[in-house]
Short mmCIF file of C-alpha atoms in Angstrom, two decimals:
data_model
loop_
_atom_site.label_atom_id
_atom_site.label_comp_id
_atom_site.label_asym_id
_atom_site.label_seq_id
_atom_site.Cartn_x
_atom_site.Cartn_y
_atom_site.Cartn_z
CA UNK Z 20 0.00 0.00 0.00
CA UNK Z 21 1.11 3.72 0.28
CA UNK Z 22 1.16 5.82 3.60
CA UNK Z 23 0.83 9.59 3.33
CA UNK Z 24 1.39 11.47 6.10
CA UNK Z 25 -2.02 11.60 7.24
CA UNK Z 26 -3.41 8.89 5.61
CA UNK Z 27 -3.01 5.11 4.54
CA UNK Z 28 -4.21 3.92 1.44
CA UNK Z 29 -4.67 0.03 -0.12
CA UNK Z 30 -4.06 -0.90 -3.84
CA UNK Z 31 -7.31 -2.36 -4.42
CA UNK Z 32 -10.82 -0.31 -3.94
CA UNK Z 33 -10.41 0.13 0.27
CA UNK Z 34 -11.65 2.96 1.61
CA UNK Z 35 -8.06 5.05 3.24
CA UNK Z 36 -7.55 4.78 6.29
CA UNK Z 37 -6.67 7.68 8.51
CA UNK Z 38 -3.99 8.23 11.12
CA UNK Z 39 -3.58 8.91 14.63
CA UNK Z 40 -2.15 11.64 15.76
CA UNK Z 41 1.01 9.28 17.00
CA UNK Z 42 0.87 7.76 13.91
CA UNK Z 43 1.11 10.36 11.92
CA UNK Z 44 4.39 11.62 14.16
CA UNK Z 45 5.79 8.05 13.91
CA UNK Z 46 5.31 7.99 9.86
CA UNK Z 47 6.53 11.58 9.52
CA UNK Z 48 9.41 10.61 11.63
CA UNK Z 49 9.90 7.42 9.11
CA UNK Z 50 10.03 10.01 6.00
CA UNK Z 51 12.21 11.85 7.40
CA UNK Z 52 15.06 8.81 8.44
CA UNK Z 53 14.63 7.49 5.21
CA UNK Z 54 15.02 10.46 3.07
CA UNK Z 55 18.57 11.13 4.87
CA UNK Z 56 20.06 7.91 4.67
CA UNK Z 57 18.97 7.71 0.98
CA UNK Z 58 21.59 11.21 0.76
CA UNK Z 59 24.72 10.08 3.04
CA UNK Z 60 24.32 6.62 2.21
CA UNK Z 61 23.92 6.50 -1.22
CA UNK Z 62 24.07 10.15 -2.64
CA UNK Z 63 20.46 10.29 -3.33
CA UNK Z 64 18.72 13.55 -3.11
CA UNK Z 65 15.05 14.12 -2.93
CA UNK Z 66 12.63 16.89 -2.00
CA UNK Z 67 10.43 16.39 1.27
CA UNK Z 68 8.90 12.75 1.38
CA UNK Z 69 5.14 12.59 1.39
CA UNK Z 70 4.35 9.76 0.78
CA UNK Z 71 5.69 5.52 1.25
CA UNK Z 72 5.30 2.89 -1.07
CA UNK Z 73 5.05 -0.56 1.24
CA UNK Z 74 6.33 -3.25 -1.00
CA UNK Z 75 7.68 -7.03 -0.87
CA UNK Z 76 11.22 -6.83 -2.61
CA UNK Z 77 11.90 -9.11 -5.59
CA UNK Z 78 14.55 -11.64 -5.08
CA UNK Z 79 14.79 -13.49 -8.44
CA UNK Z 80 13.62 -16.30 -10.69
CA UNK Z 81 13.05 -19.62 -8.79
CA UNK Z 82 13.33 -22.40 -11.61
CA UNK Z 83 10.93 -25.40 -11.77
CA UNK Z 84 11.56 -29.18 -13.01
CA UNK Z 85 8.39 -28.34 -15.67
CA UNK Z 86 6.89 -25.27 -16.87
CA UNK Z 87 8.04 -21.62 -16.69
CA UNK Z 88 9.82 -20.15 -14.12
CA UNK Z 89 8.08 -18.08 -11.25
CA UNK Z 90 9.39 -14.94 -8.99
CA UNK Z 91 10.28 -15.12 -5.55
CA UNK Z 92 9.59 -12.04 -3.15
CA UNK Z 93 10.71 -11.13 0.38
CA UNK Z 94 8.68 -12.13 3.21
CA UNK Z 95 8.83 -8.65 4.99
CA UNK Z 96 7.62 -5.39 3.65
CA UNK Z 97 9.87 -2.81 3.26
CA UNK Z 98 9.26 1.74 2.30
CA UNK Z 99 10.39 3.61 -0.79
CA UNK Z 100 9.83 6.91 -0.97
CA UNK Z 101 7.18 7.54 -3.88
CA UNK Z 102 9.85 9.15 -5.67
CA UNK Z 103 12.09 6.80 -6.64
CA UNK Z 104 9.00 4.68 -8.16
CA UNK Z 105 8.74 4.89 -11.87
CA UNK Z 106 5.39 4.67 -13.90
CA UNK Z 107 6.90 1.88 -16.57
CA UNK Z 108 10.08 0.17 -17.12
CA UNK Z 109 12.77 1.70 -20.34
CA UNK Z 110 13.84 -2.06 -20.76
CA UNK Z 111 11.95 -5.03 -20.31
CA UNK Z 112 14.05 -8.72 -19.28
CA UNK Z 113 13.07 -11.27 -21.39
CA UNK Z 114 13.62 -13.43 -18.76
CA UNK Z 115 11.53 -12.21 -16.30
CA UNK Z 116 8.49 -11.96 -18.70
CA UNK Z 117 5.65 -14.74 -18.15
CA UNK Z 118 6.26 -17.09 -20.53
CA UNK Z 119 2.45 -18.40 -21.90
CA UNK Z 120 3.09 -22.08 -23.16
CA UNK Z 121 4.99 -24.52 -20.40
CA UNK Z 122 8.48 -25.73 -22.05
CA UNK Z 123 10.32 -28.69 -20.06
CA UNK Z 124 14.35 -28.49 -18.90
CA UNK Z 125 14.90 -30.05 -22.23
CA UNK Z 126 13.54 -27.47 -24.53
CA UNK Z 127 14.81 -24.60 -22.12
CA UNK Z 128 18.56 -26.19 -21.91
CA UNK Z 129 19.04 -27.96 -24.94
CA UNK Z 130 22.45 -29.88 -25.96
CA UNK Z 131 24.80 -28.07 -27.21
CA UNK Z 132 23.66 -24.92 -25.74
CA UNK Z 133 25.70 -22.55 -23.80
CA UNK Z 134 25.13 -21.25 -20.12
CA UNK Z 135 26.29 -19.32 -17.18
CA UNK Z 136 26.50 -21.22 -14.14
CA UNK Z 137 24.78 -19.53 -11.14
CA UNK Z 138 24.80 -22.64 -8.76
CA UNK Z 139 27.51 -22.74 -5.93
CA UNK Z 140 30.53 -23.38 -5.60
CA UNK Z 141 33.98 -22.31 -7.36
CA UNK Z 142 32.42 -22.21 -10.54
CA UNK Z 143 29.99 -20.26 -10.34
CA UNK Z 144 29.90 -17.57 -12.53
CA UNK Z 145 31.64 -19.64 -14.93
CA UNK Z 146 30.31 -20.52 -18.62
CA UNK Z 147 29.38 -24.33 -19.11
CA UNK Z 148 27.95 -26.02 -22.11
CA UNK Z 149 24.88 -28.64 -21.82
CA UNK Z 150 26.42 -32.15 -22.88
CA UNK Z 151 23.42 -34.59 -21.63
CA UNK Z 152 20.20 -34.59 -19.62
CA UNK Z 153 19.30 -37.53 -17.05
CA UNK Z 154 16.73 -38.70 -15.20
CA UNK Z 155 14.74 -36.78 -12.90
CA UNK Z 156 15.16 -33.27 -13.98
CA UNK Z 157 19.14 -33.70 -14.19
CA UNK Z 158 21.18 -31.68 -16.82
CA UNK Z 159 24.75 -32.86 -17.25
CA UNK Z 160 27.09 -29.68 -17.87
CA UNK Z 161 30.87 -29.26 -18.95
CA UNK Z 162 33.15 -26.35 -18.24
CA UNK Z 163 36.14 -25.46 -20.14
CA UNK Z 164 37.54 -23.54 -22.91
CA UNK Z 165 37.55 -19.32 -22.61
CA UNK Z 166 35.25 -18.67 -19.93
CA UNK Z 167 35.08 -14.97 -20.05
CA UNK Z 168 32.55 -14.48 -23.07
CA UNK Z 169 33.10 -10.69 -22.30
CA UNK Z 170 35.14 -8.65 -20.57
CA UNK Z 171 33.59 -8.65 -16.99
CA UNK Z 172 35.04 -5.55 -15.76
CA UNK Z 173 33.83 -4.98 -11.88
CA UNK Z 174 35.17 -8.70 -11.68
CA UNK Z 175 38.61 -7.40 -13.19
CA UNK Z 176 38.75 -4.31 -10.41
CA UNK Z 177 37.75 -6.63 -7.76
CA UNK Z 178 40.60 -9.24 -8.77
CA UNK Z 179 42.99 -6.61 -9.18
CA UNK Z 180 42.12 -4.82 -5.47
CA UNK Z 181 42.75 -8.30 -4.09
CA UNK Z 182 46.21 -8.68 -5.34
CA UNK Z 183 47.56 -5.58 -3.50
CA UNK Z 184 48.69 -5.62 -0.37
CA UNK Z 185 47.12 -3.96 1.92
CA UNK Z 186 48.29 -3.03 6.11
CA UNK Z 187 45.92 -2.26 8.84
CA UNK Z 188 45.66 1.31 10.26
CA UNK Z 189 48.65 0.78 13.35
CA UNK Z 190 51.12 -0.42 10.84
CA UNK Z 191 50.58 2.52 8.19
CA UNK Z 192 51.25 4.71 11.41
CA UNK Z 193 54.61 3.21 11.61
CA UNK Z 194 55.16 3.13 8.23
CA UNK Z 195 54.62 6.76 7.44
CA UNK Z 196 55.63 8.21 10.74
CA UNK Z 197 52.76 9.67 12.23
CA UNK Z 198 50.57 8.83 15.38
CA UNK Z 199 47.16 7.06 14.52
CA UNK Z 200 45.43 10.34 15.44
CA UNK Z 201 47.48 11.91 13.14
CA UNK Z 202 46.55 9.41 10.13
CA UNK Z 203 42.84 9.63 11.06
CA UNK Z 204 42.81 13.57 10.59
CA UNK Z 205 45.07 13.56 7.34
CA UNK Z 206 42.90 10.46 5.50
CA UNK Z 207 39.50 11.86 6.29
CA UNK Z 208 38.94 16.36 6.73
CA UNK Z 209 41.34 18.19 8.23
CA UNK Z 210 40.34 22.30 7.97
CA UNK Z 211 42.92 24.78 7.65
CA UNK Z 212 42.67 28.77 8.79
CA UNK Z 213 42.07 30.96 7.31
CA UNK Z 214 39.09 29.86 4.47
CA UNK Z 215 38.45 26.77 6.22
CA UNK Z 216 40.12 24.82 3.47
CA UNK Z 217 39.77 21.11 3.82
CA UNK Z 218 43.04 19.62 3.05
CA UNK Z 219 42.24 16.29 3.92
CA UNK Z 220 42.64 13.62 1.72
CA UNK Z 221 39.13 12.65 2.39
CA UNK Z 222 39.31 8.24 1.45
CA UNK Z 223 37.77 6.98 4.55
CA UNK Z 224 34.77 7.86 6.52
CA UNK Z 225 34.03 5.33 9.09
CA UNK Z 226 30.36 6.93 10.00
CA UNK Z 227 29.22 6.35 6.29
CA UNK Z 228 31.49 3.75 5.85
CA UNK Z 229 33.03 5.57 2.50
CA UNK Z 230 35.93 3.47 1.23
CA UNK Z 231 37.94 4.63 -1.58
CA UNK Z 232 38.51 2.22 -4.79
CA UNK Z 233 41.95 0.85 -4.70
CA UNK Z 234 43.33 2.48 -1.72
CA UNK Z 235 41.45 2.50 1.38
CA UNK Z 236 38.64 -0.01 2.18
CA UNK Z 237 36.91 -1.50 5.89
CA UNK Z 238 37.17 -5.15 6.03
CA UNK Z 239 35.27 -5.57 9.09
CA UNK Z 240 37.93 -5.38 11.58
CA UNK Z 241 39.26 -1.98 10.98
CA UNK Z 242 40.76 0.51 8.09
CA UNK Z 243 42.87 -1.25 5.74
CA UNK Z 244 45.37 0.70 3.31
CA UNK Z 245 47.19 0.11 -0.15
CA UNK Z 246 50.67 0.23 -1.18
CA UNK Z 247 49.28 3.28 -3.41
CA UNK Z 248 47.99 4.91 -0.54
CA UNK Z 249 50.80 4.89 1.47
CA UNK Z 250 53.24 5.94 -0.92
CA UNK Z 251 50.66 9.09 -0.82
CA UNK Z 252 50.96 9.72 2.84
CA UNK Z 253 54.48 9.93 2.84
CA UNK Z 254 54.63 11.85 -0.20
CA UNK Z 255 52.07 14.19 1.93
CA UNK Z 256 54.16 13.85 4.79
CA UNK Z 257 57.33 15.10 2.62
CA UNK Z 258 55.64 18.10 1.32
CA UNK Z 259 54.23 18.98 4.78
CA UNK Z 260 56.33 17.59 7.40
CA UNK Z 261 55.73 20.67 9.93
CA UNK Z 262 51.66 19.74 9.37
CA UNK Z 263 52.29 16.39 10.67
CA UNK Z 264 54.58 17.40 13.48
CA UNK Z 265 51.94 19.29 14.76
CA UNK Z 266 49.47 16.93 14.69
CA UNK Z 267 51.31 14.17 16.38
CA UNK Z 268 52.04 16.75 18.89
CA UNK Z 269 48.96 18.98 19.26
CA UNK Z 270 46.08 16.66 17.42
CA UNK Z 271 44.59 15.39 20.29
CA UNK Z 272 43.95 18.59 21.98
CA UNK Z 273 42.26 20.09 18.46
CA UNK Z 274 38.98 18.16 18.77
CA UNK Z 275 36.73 18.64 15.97
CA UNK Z 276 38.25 22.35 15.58
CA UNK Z 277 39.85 24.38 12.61
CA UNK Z 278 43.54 24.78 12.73
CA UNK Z 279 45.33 27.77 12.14
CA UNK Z 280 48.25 27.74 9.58
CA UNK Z 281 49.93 29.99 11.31
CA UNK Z 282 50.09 27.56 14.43
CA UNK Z 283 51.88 25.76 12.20
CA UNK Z 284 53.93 27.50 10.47
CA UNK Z 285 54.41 30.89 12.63
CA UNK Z 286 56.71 32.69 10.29
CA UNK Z 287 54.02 32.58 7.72
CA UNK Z 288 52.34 35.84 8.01
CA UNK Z 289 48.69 36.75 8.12
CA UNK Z 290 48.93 37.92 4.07
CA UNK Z 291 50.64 35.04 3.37
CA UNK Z 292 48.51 32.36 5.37
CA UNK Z 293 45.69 32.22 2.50
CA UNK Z 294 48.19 31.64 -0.13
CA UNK Z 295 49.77 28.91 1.70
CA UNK Z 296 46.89 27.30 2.13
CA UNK Z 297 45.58 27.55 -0.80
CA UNK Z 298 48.86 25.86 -2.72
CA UNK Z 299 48.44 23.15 0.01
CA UNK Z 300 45.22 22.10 -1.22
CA UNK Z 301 45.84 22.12 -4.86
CA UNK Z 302 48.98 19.79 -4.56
CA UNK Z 303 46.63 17.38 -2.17
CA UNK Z 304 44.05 17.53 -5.79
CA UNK Z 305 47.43 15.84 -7.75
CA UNK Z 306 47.73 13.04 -5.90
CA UNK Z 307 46.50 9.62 -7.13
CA UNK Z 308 44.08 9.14 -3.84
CA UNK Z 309 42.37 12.43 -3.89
CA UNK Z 310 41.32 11.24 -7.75
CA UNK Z 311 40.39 7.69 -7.16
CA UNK Z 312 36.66 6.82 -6.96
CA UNK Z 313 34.83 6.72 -3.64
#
């Protein structure tokens, strides 16, 4: 159904129902949650939500020994804002379209034909070719040969993130030279007076969990970080080594404050501080981390 702020309403001819006055707080409440995760979570920015659409998610096609294949939803209901539904789909799946006449496992896999595998195990996701069919509903498969019909290219980043080493957050510390405290500020915001110019590199953010592709990612137990990335500390910490002596020695006492560049660098004067600054944050742009996709 769909729940207005004041009102709920069916799909079918019921009359609406309307809210309670805690109700209506509640669901108003509900819009509101929603329509801010949907913008830190996943960048998604909407106007005020008036309205949920309560629907069973769809989880896929279940297949059956005889006839056409059905779709399987989620038991619980979940709420979309009425904005993100669309009126039609621009594309329609062949294979999610009702099929009219039933057509057994032997007309829908034939010999000779060529699959992907979705079952479990290591090969799934793996291209196999129909060789017999057996009692009972059984299809006999093969896999060999080329299995990558195309390139599959998120499987080629994810491959390619595995092979680098990577070091937890304490041993990057040592590694670059610089307390922990230090390597939180300089990876995430860091604002520098005057302007309030963020010259953070900005590739983790452990409240929205933002990892950054090929250098920075959260396996579960804590911040992990490249080879890449920490060749780009220390290249930071060679281009700024009085920032980072300041922060090992002062960070804790910052909070979640500004710091002035002139604390750091007190022979800098106050006509000088902005231009400082200023060339600080347009070397951080060069380097490969600040460029890399979050």
């Amino acid at each position: 159904g769909v729940t207005a702020r004041r009102a709920r309403y069916g799909f079918g001819n019921d009359e609406p129902v309307l809210l309670t006055d805690g109700e209506q707080r509640d669901t108003g409440n509900q819009m509101d949650r929603i329509q801010r995760q949907l913008l830190t979570s996943r960048g998604i920015c909407l106007e005020k939500v008036r309205a949920l659409v309560h629907v069973n998610l769809f989880q896929g096609m279940v297949e059956g020994h005889s006839g056409p294949s059905r779709k399987k939803y989620t038991d619980s209901v979940e709420a979309f804002p009425l904005q993100l539904c669309v009126p039609s789909l621009e594309a329609w799946e062949v294979h999610y379209a009702a099929q009219s006449v039933s057509r057994s496992l032997r007309q829908r896999y034939p010999v000779g034909q060529r699959f992907l595998y979705t079952g479990s195990g290591r090969q799934r996701g793996m291209v196999c070719d129909v060789v017999q069919h057996g009692r009972g509903g059984l299809i006999g498969i093969k896999f060999g040969g080329d299995n990558r019909v195309e390139p599959n290219f998120t499987t080629e980043l994810v491959s390619r993130s595995h092979q680098k080493r990577w070091y937890f957050m304490h041993g990057v510390s040592k590694m670059v030279g610089c307390t922990m405290s230090t390597l939180g500020r300089i990876t995430s915001n860091l604002f520098l007076l005057p302007g309030r110019v963020d010259v953070g590199l900005g590739i983790k953010y452990s409240r929205q969990n933002i990892e950054t592709l090929g250098f920075t990612r959260n396996c579960g137990q804590g911040w992990e970080f490249s080879e890449e990335c920490v060749k780009d500390l220390k290249a930071y910490k060679a281009k700024a080594p009085q920032l980072f002596a300041h922060l090992d020695q002062y960070g804790n006492s910052l909070g979640g404050g500004n710091l002035a560049i002139t604390a750091v660098l007190p022979n800098v004067s106050d006509d000088q501080a902005r231009s400082v600054v200023d060339e600080l944050k347009a070397w951080v742009k060069t380097l490969p981390c600040a460029k890399a996709t979050r």
